[in-house]
C-alpha cells in the first residue's frame, strides 16, 4: 500500500480556482483586481494559491509571506521577500531600472543591496510605498503580475499599510492581481487585520472568498488520492468524523493511522505524531527550529544547533522526507504553521528560555546571518522571549533604529515602548544605550506622532516634561513643548499655542534652525482674527530665521502661513496668491512633500473663502492626488478631501461630494478629519430632508468634538447643524436655546467667514430673535464676496443692516413664519418693496458666486417678498428658477416649500377658489391637504390639543384625531411637533400663531 503525504489530486476547489482565474482574466483585460482568501488553519489556502499560480500562464508570480514573530510580524517581510526574489532573477541594476525616478534609495529600506536609505520621516515612508507600487506597475507593463501575500493574519502594521496602499492606489489598468491569504480562526474581535479587511472589502475591485471544509465525498476523493485506493466505509467515517473535512487533518490522520489503526486523541497529538516518528536527533532539531519561527535560515539553524553543514543536513533530511519541513530558498519552512506552533507550545519553560537565548546569542555573534533590519528585530524578539531584561532593552533600542530605517514606524514605536517598559528593570539602562530616559521619551513622542498615535504622544510628552527643569535645560524642554504643541494641534486639543509660546521663549537665544521651526509652528497655529497681526509678524520672523539657517522647508511653510494671513480679508487675494506659488517652488526644490501639501491645503482654503469654488476644488483635488502618490492619503489626503468637499458642496455637486467623503472615510483618517467630513455629509442630508441620517452623523461628530477644543471652522458649522436639525425636528424652543449658546460661546473672537452663515441660520428661527444676534451682527466684519452674500441674506431676513437699530429693524421685518399676506396677496406700505429689493440683491450675490442651493433658498424668500407686494407673476418666476436649481440637488424640503409657495400664490390670486381635486383638496392646496386639514394643521402649529381643536372647530375629538393622522401621512412626518415644524418651515400660515 502506498501513502502519499499530500494528496496528488487537488480536491473540492473548482469554484474558487475558477474565481481566481476570472480575476486574472479581468487583469489581463485591463482592470484592477484583488482577491482576499480566508479560511481556517489547514483548510488549504496555500494549496489553492499554488494550484492557481501554477496555471497562471505567462503571468509573473511574486510570492511573499508574513512571518510570525511573537505577537507581531516582521516589518514589510513579504515585500522584502518579493524584492529579494526579483533581485535574484534580474539583478540589482535590472530592478533599479524599473523603479520610477531612477532612484532606489526608498527600496533600500527593504533590502540593503540598494544602498543607503533616503532621509527619515513621513516622506521616507511615502517614497517607499510609491516606489514599491511603481515597480510592480512597471513589471506589469511587460506581463501580467500576480502578487501573493500569504498569512496576512501575521502582518505587522507597516505591512498592512503598504498592502492597503497597493490595493487602493494601483492604476486601474496596471495589470496587477493581488491575492491575500489569511486565517479566519485567528481573527479575534480586536485583531488588527479585521478593520483592514473591512476597509478593502469596500473597494470596488476587491472580492473575498472563504474556503469551506471539504464535504464527505471530497474527503473520500482526497483519501483515495493519498492512499492510491478507495478507502473502506468504516475508515472514511472515522477520518471524516475526526477531521471534520479539514484537508490538513485528513492528511495527518491518514499518514498516522495508515487507514485503520488507533488514532491520537487530540489535535496537538495528531500534529506531533508525524514528528515523533522521526529520529530523536531530528525531533530535537525541529524543537530548536520551532523557536526560530515559521521560516529559518540554514546558516542561523547551523549556528544555533552547533552542528556543521553535513551534520545539520543529515539530521534534517528525515524531516524534509516526512513532509514536516520544506526547503525554502536558503532556509527551511514548516510545512504548516500549526506543526511549528504545536512543537513550540510543547516546549517546557526552561527549554523555551534556553532556546531563545541560544538564538539571541547566535545573532549577537554574527549579525550578518540575517539581513537588516530583520536581524535586529529578531534579536530583540529572542532576548525578550528569553526574559533577559538587560539585553531585551538593549536589543529593543537597536531594533527601533532598524525599524526607523525601514520606515516601519509602528514597529519602531513598539520597540521604543518596550525600552520604556524595561527601563526600571535595568539599573544602568542609560549607560547601556547612551541615552537618558527623557531622550527616550522624546524619541517615542516623535514616533508616536508619525505613527498617528496622538493621545499616546501627548501623554509621553507630559511625562517627559515632569522629569525636566526648563530653566536648567531650556533646549530639550523647548523641543518637547514644540512636539506636544504640534500633536495637540493635530488632535484638536487646547494648549497648543501656550506650548509653542513657551517653547519660543525658551529658545530665544537658542539654535537658529530650532527657533525658525518653533516660530513657523506658532505662526501656523495663530488662527483667531485678533491674532492675525501676531501671525503675520511671527511668520515673517520665521522666514528670516529660516533663510539665515538655510532651511527652505521651514521657509516655505512660514511663507504659506504669511500668505494665508494676508489673504484673510478676501479682498485682495490676487495680490497675494503669488506667495503660495513661491512656497510651492521652495518645497519642490527641497523635496519637502509635507510643505507641498500644506500649500495645497492653505491655497484651496483661501480660494474657497474668496468664492473661487472651481479653482479651490481643482487645487484641492490635485493635492489629494499628490497625497495619494506620497502615501499619506489617510492624513494629508483626508484633510485635502475636506477642502475638496467644501467647494463641491458650494457648487451644488453634492453626489460628487458624497463620493469624496465616502472615499476619504474609507481610509479611516484621524478622528477630527472624520468629524469634518461627516459634518459636511450632514449638511447634504439636512438639505435633502434625510433627518435620521443627519442625526446619525451629528452624533458621530459630537463624539469627536466633545473630546477636544476646536477652531471656529469646526465649532460654528457644528452649531449651525445643531440648530437646523432641531428646527427640522419641530423643536423650535431648543433650537433657539442652541442659538443663544452658540452666539454666546462660539462667536466671540471667531473669524467672519464662519460667523455669517451661523447668523443667517439663527435669523431664520424667527421671533423671538436673541438679543445677541444684533450684537454679533454689529461686531462682525464682512470680508469678500461670500461673506457679503451671507450679509445681504441676513439683512433681508432681519433688516439689521448697517446703522439699523434692532427695535426699528425688527418692527417691519417679514416674519419668517410667512409674512402677513392678505387674501388678495397685497401688503400695504413700501416696506415690502424694500424687502423684495433686499432679497433680489441677495439672490444676485449668490448667483454671481454660482452657489445653486443658497441661490435657490434666497429665491424662495424673494418669492415670498414678491407675494407680499402682490407681484404674483414675479413670485412665480422666482419659484420656477428656484425649482430649476433645487431639483438636481434633490433638496426635498426646499422643493416642498416651493410647492407651498405655488399654492399660496394660487390662493392669493383666487384661481383655486371653488375648485377641488378628487380627494377633496382644493386645487393647488399645499401638499395635498384639504381645507379642513389646513385648518387643523394651523391649530396644531399653534400648539392646540385635539380637544381644544375640536372645541374651536365644533367637531368631534375623534374626527380631529383622524385629520391629524391624515396630516402626518401627507407631510411624511412622525409627530405633531414635526408637522408644526414643517408648517413653520414652509410658511403655510400668515403671522405669529
PDB file of N, CA and C in Angstrom, residues 115-182:
ATOM      1  N   UNK A 115      21.678  50.153  -1.261  1.00  0.00           N
ATOM      2  CA  UNK A 115      22.449  51.274  -0.737  1.00  0.00           C
ATOM      3  C   UNK A 115      21.859  51.881   0.510  1.00  0.00           C
ATOM      4  N   UNK A 116      22.215  53.143   0.724  1.00  0.00           N
ATOM      5  CA  UNK A 116      21.748  53.849   1.910  1.00  0.00           C
ATOM      6  C   UNK A 116      20.353  54.417   1.682  1.00  0.00           C
ATOM      7  N   UNK A 117      19.460  54.260   2.667  1.00  0.00           N
ATOM      8  CA  UNK A 117      18.107  54.826   2.517  1.00  0.00           C
ATOM      9  C   UNK A 117      18.149  56.347   2.435  1.00  0.00           C
ATOM     10  N   UNK A 118      17.078  56.932   1.883  1.00  0.00           N
ATOM     11  CA  UNK A 118      16.972  58.387   1.887  1.00  0.00           C
ATOM     12  C   UNK A 118      16.588  58.845   3.284  1.00  0.00           C
ATOM     13  N   UNK A 119      16.347  60.149   3.427  1.00  0.00           N
ATOM     14  CA  UNK A 119      16.145  60.694   4.775  1.00  0.00           C
ATOM     15  C   UNK A 119      14.887  60.155   5.423  1.00  0.00           C
ATOM     16  N   UNK A 120      14.907  60.203   6.767  1.00  0.00           N
ATOM     17  CA  UNK A 120      13.814  59.623   7.537  1.00  0.00           C
ATOM     18  C   UNK A 120      12.604  60.550   7.550  1.00  0.00           C
ATOM     19  N   UNK A 121      11.559  60.051   8.197  1.00  0.00           N
ATOM     20  CA  UNK A 121      10.345  60.841   8.351  1.00  0.00           C
ATOM     21  C   UNK A 121       9.221  60.299   7.497  1.00  0.00           C
ATOM     22  N   UNK A 122       8.077  60.974   7.585  1.00  0.00           N
ATOM     23  CA  UNK A 122       6.906  60.527   6.833  1.00  0.00           C
ATOM     24  C   UNK A 122       7.179  60.528   5.341  1.00  0.00           C
ATOM     25  N   UNK A 123       8.054  61.433   4.873  1.00  0.00           N
ATOM     26  CA  UNK A 123       8.389  61.468   3.450  1.00  0.00           C
ATOM     27  C   UNK A 123       9.019  60.153   3.006  1.00  0.00           C
ATOM     28  N   UNK A 124       9.840  59.568   3.867  1.00  0.00           N
ATOM     29  CA  UNK A 124      10.516  58.313   3.515  1.00  0.00           C
ATOM     30  C   UNK A 124       9.505  57.205   3.323  1.00  0.00           C
ATOM     31  N   UNK A 125       8.548  57.127   4.197  1.00  0.00           N
ATOM     32  CA  UNK A 125       7.526  56.094   4.092  1.00  0.00           C
ATOM     33  C   UNK A 125       6.711  56.279   2.807  1.00  0.00           C
ATOM     34  N   UNK A 126       6.370  57.525   2.514  1.00  0.00           N
ATOM     35  CA  UNK A 126       5.609  57.802   1.297  1.00  0.00           C
ATOM     36  C   UNK A 126       6.394  57.387   0.060  1.00  0.00           C
ATOM     37  N   UNK A 127       7.680  57.711   0.059  1.00  0.00           N
ATOM     38  CA  UNK A 127       8.505  57.372  -1.104  1.00  0.00           C
ATOM     39  C   UNK A 127       8.644  55.856  -1.261  1.00  0.00           C
ATOM     40  N   UNK A 128       8.808  55.161  -0.142  1.00  0.00           N
ATOM     41  CA  UNK A 128       8.912  53.703  -0.198  1.00  0.00           C
ATOM     42  C   UNK A 128       7.643  53.105  -0.804  1.00  0.00           C
ATOM     43  N   UNK A 129       6.495  53.527  -0.309  1.00  0.00           N
ATOM     44  CA  UNK A 129       5.231  52.989  -0.818  1.00  0.00           C
ATOM     45  C   UNK A 129       5.102  53.261  -2.313  1.00  0.00           C
ATOM     46  N   UNK A 130       5.421  54.475  -2.706  1.00  0.00           N
ATOM     47  CA  UNK A 130       5.286  54.841  -4.111  1.00  0.00           C
ATOM     48  C   UNK A 130       6.241  54.031  -4.987  1.00  0.00           C
ATOM     49  N   UNK A 131       7.451  53.788  -4.513  1.00  0.00           N
ATOM     50  CA  UNK A 131       8.409  53.041  -5.326  1.00  0.00           C
ATOM     51  C   UNK A 131       8.019  51.575  -5.449  1.00  0.00           C
ATOM     52  N   UNK A 132       7.472  50.979  -4.389  1.00  0.00           N
ATOM     53  CA  UNK A 132       7.023  49.592  -4.486  1.00  0.00           C
ATOM     54  C   UNK A 132       5.885  49.486  -5.501  1.00  0.00           C
ATOM     55  N   UNK A 133       4.921  50.389  -5.413  1.00  0.00           N
ATOM     56  CA  UNK A 133       3.814  50.353  -6.370  1.00  0.00           C
ATOM     57  C   UNK A 133       4.311  50.615  -7.785  1.00  0.00           C
ATOM     58  N   UNK A 134       5.192  51.605  -7.942  1.00  0.00           N
ATOM     59  CA  UNK A 134       5.730  51.906  -9.266  1.00  0.00           C
ATOM     60  C   UNK A 134       6.485  50.729  -9.865  1.00  0.00           C
ATOM     61  N   UNK A 135       7.248  50.029  -9.036  1.00  0.00           N
ATOM     62  CA  UNK A 135       7.998  48.858  -9.510  1.00  0.00           C
ATOM     63  C   UNK A 135       7.034  47.780 -10.001  1.00  0.00           C
ATOM     64  N   UNK A 136       6.001  47.509  -9.232  1.00  0.00           N
ATOM     65  CA  UNK A 136       5.033  46.481  -9.635  1.00  0.00           C
ATOM     66  C   UNK A 136       4.316  46.872 -10.925  1.00  0.00           C
ATOM     67  N   UNK A 137       3.971  48.138 -11.051  1.00  0.00           N
ATOM     68  CA  UNK A 137       3.291  48.585 -12.269  1.00  0.00           C
ATOM     69  C   UNK A 137       4.208  48.515 -13.487  1.00  0.00           C
ATOM     70  N   UNK A 138       5.485  48.813 -13.295  1.00  0.00           N
ATOM     71  CA  UNK A 138       6.435  48.689 -14.412  1.00  0.00           C
ATOM     72  C   UNK A 138       6.597  47.224 -14.824  1.00  0.00           C
ATOM     73  N   UNK A 139       6.662  46.337 -13.838  1.00  0.00           N
ATOM     74  CA  UNK A 139       6.737  44.900 -14.155  1.00  0.00           C
ATOM     75  C   UNK A 139       5.504  44.455 -14.931  1.00  0.00           C
ATOM     76  N   UNK A 140       4.355  45.003 -14.536  1.00  0.00           N
ATOM     77  CA  UNK A 140       3.102  44.602 -15.174  1.00  0.00           C
ATOM     78  C   UNK A 140       2.976  45.144 -16.587  1.00  0.00           C
ATOM     79  N   UNK A 141       3.809  46.120 -16.946  1.00  0.00           N
ATOM     80  CA  UNK A 141       3.798  46.586 -18.328  1.00  0.00           C
ATOM     81  C   UNK A 141       4.384  45.532 -19.265  1.00  0.00           C
ATOM     82  N   UNK A 142       5.234  44.660 -18.719  1.00  0.00           N
ATOM     83  CA  UNK A 142       5.857  43.610 -19.525  1.00  0.00           C
ATOM     84  C   UNK A 142       4.966  42.378 -19.612  1.00  0.00           C
ATOM     85  N   UNK A 143       4.281  42.049 -18.509  1.00  0.00           N
ATOM     86  CA  UNK A 143       3.438  40.867 -18.451  1.00  0.00           C
ATOM     87  C   UNK A 143       2.534  40.992 -17.227  1.00  0.00           C
ATOM     88  N   UNK A 144       1.399  40.301 -17.200  1.00  0.00           N
ATOM     89  CA  UNK A 144       0.549  40.377 -16.005  1.00  0.00           C
ATOM     90  C   UNK A 144       1.324  39.926 -14.770  1.00  0.00           C
ATOM     91  N   UNK A 145       1.055  40.568 -13.650  1.00  0.00           N
ATOM     92  CA  UNK A 145       1.744  40.260 -12.391  1.00  0.00           C
ATOM     93  C   UNK A 145       0.730  39.768 -11.371  1.00  0.00           C
ATOM     94  N   UNK A 146       1.064  38.648 -10.737  1.00  0.00           N
ATOM     95  CA  UNK A 146       0.267  38.126  -9.618  1.00  0.00           C
ATOM     96  C   UNK A 146       1.110  38.271  -8.356  1.00  0.00           C
ATOM     97  N   UNK A 147       0.691  39.149  -7.464  1.00  0.00           N
ATOM     98  CA  UNK A 147       1.384  39.347  -6.189  1.00  0.00           C
ATOM     99  C   UNK A 147       0.607  38.607  -5.108  1.00  0.00           C
ATOM    100  N   UNK A 148       1.258  37.631  -4.495  1.00  0.00           N
ATOM    101  CA  UNK A 148       0.622  36.821  -3.448  1.00  0.00           C
ATOM    102  C   UNK A 148       1.227  37.201  -2.097  1.00  0.00           C
ATOM    103  N   UNK A 149       0.380  37.619  -1.177  1.00  0.00           N
ATOM    104  CA  UNK A 149       0.796  37.918   0.196  1.00  0.00           C
ATOM    105  C   UNK A 149       0.131  36.880   1.095  1.00  0.00           C
ATOM    106  N   UNK A 150       0.940  35.978   1.646  1.00  0.00           N
ATOM    107  CA  UNK A 150       0.390  34.883   2.443  1.00  0.00           C
ATOM    108  C   UNK A 150       0.428  35.202   3.934  1.00  0.00           C
ATOM    109  N   UNK A 151      -0.502  34.593   4.649  1.00  0.00           N
ATOM    110  CA  UNK A 151      -0.555  34.672   6.120  1.00  0.00           C
ATOM    111  C   UNK A 151      -0.659  36.112   6.617  1.00  0.00           C
ATOM    112  N   UNK A 152      -1.586  36.859   6.034  1.00  0.00           N
ATOM    113  CA  UNK A 152      -1.738  38.271   6.413  1.00  0.00           C
ATOM    114  C   UNK A 152      -2.187  38.432   7.864  1.00  0.00           C
ATOM    115  N   UNK A 153      -2.663  37.367   8.501  1.00  0.00           N
ATOM    116  CA  UNK A 153      -3.021  37.470   9.919  1.00  0.00           C
ATOM    117  C   UNK A 153      -1.797  37.736  10.786  1.00  0.00           C
ATOM    118  N   UNK A 154      -0.594  37.488  10.245  1.00  0.00           N
ATOM    119  CA  UNK A 154       0.634  37.793  10.975  1.00  0.00           C
ATOM    120  C   UNK A 154       1.240  39.127  10.557  1.00  0.00           C
ATOM    121  N   UNK A 155       0.615  39.831   9.660  1.00  0.00           N
ATOM    122  CA  UNK A 155       1.209  41.061   9.128  1.00  0.00           C
ATOM    123  C   UNK A 155       1.347  42.110  10.229  1.00  0.00           C
ATOM    124  N   UNK A 156       2.473  42.772  10.246  1.00  0.00           N
ATOM    125  CA  UNK A 156       2.666  43.899  11.151  1.00  0.00           C
ATOM    126  C   UNK A 156       1.956  45.118  10.565  1.00  0.00           C
ATOM    127  N   UNK A 157       1.934  46.181  11.334  1.00  0.00           N
ATOM    128  CA  UNK A 157       1.195  47.376  10.896  1.00  0.00           C
ATOM    129  C   UNK A 157       1.755  47.952   9.608  1.00  0.00           C
ATOM    130  N   UNK A 158       3.072  48.007   9.472  1.00  0.00           N
ATOM    131  CA  UNK A 158       3.669  48.581   8.263  1.00  0.00           C
ATOM    132  C   UNK A 158       3.309  47.763   7.029  1.00  0.00           C
ATOM    133  N   UNK A 159       3.317  46.441   7.173  1.00  0.00           N
ATOM    134  CA  UNK A 159       2.927  45.582   6.051  1.00  0.00           C
ATOM    135  C   UNK A 159       1.472  45.822   5.689  1.00  0.00           C
ATOM    136  N   UNK A 160       0.622  45.938   6.689  1.00  0.00           N
ATOM    137  CA  UNK A 160      -0.797  46.194   6.412  1.00  0.00           C
ATOM    138  C   UNK A 160      -0.986  47.525   5.700  1.00  0.00           C
ATOM    139  N   UNK A 161      -0.246  48.540   6.127  1.00  0.00           N
ATOM    140  CA  UNK A 161      -0.368  49.852   5.498  1.00  0.00           C
ATOM    141  C   UNK A 161       0.061  49.811   4.031  1.00  0.00           C
ATOM    142  N   UNK A 162       1.178  49.143   3.771  1.00  0.00           N
ATOM    143  CA  UNK A 162       1.667  49.066   2.389  1.00  0.00           C
ATOM    144  C   UNK A 162       0.707  48.239   1.537  1.00  0.00           C
ATOM    145  N   UNK A 163       0.194  47.157   2.079  1.00  0.00           N
ATOM    146  CA  UNK A 163      -0.758  46.343   1.336  1.00  0.00           C
ATOM    147  C   UNK A 163      -1.999  47.161   0.980  1.00  0.00           C
ATOM    148  N   UNK A 164      -2.518  47.910   1.948  1.00  0.00           N
ATOM    149  CA  UNK A 164      -3.682  48.757   1.685  1.00  0.00           C
ATOM    150  C   UNK A 164      -3.379  49.773   0.596  1.00  0.00           C
ATOM    151  N   UNK A 165      -2.196  50.356   0.645  1.00  0.00           N
ATOM    152  CA  UNK A 165      -1.793  51.350  -0.356  1.00  0.00           C
ATOM    153  C   UNK A 165      -1.772  50.725  -1.754  1.00  0.00           C
ATOM    154  N   UNK A 166      -1.183  49.533  -1.863  1.00  0.00           N
ATOM    155  CA  UNK A 166      -1.084  48.878  -3.168  1.00  0.00           C
ATOM    156  C   UNK A 166      -2.459  48.535  -3.726  1.00  0.00           C
ATOM    157  N   UNK A 167      -3.334  48.045  -2.862  1.00  0.00           N
ATOM    158  CA  UNK A 167      -4.671  47.675  -3.336  1.00  0.00           C
ATOM    159  C   UNK A 167      -5.435  48.904  -3.805  1.00  0.00           C
ATOM    160  N   UNK A 168      -5.344  49.960  -3.043  1.00  0.00           N
ATOM    161  CA  UNK A 168      -6.171  51.133  -3.325  1.00  0.00           C
ATOM    162  C   UNK A 168      -5.655  51.982  -4.473  1.00  0.00           C
ATOM    163  N   UNK A 169      -4.356  52.113  -4.580  1.00  0.00           N
ATOM    164  CA  UNK A 169      -3.826  53.166  -5.444  1.00  0.00           C
ATOM    165  C   UNK A 169      -3.131  52.668  -6.698  1.00  0.00           C
ATOM    166  N   UNK A 170      -3.245  51.381  -6.996  1.00  0.00           N
ATOM    167  CA  UNK A 170      -2.734  50.911  -8.269  1.00  0.00           C
ATOM    168  C   UNK A 170      -3.569  51.519  -9.397  1.00  0.00           C
ATOM    169  N   UNK A 171      -2.967  51.698 -10.541  1.00  0.00           N
ATOM    170  CA  UNK A 171      -3.723  52.169 -11.703  1.00  0.00           C
ATOM    171  C   UNK A 171      -4.774  51.137 -12.073  1.00  0.00           C
ATOM    172  N   UNK A 172      -5.905  51.608 -12.573  1.00  0.00           N
ATOM    173  CA  UNK A 172      -6.982  50.680 -12.910  1.00  0.00           C
ATOM    174  C   UNK A 172      -6.577  49.732 -14.031  1.00  0.00           C
ATOM    175  N   UNK A 173      -5.609  50.140 -14.846  1.00  0.00           N
ATOM    176  CA  UNK A 173      -5.154  49.279 -15.952  1.00  0.00           C
ATOM    177  C   UNK A 173      -3.745  48.748 -15.710  1.00  0.00           C
ATOM    178  N   UNK A 174      -3.382  48.612 -14.435  1.00  0.00           N
ATOM    179  CA  UNK A 174      -1.993  48.290 -14.107  1.00  0.00           C
ATOM    180  C   UNK A 174      -1.596  46.871 -14.496  1.00  0.00           C
ATOM    181  N   UNK A 175      -2.554  45.966 -14.659  1.00  0.00           N
ATOM    182  CA  UNK A 175      -2.196  44.571 -14.943  1.00  0.00           C
ATOM    183  C   UNK A 175      -1.672  43.841 -13.735  1.00  0.00           C
ATOM    184  N   UNK A 176      -2.200  44.201 -12.549  1.00  0.00           N
ATOM    185  CA  UNK A 176      -1.705  43.646 -11.288  1.00  0.00           C
ATOM    186  C   UNK A 176      -2.849  42.958 -10.539  1.00  0.00           C
ATOM    187  N   UNK A 177      -2.682  41.677 -10.252  1.00  0.00           N
ATOM    188  CA  UNK A 177      -3.617  40.926  -9.418  1.00  0.00           C
ATOM    189  C   UNK A 177      -2.957  40.678  -8.068  1.00  0.00           C
ATOM    190  N   UNK A 178      -3.623  41.100  -7.001  1.00  0.00           N
ATOM    191  CA  UNK A 178      -3.112  40.895  -5.644  1.00  0.00           C
ATOM    192  C   UNK A 178      -3.989  39.834  -4.973  1.00  0.00           C
ATOM    193  N   UNK A 179      -3.334  38.797  -4.454  1.00  0.00           N
ATOM    194  CA  UNK A 179      -4.040  37.729  -3.743  1.00  0.00           C
ATOM    195  C   UNK A 179      -3.503  37.702  -2.314  1.00  0.00           C
ATOM    196  N   UNK A 180      -4.385  37.798  -1.366  1.00  0.00           N
ATOM    197  CA  UNK A 180      -4.007  37.851   0.051  1.00  0.00           C
ATOM    198  C   UNK A 180      -4.668  36.687   0.778  1.00  0.00           C
ATOM    199  N   UNK A 181      -3.878  35.912   1.504  1.00  0.00           N
ATOM    200  CA  UNK A 181      -4.450  34.822   2.298  1.00  0.00           C
ATOM    201  C   UNK A 181      -4.331  35.139   3.780  1.00  0.00           C
ATOM    202  N   UNK A 182      -5.287  34.620   4.539  1.00  0.00           N
ATOM    203  CA  UNK A 182      -5.277  34.859   5.989  1.00  0.00           C
ATOM    204  C   UNK A 182      -6.121  33.806   6.677  1.00  0.00           C
TER     205      UNK A 182
END
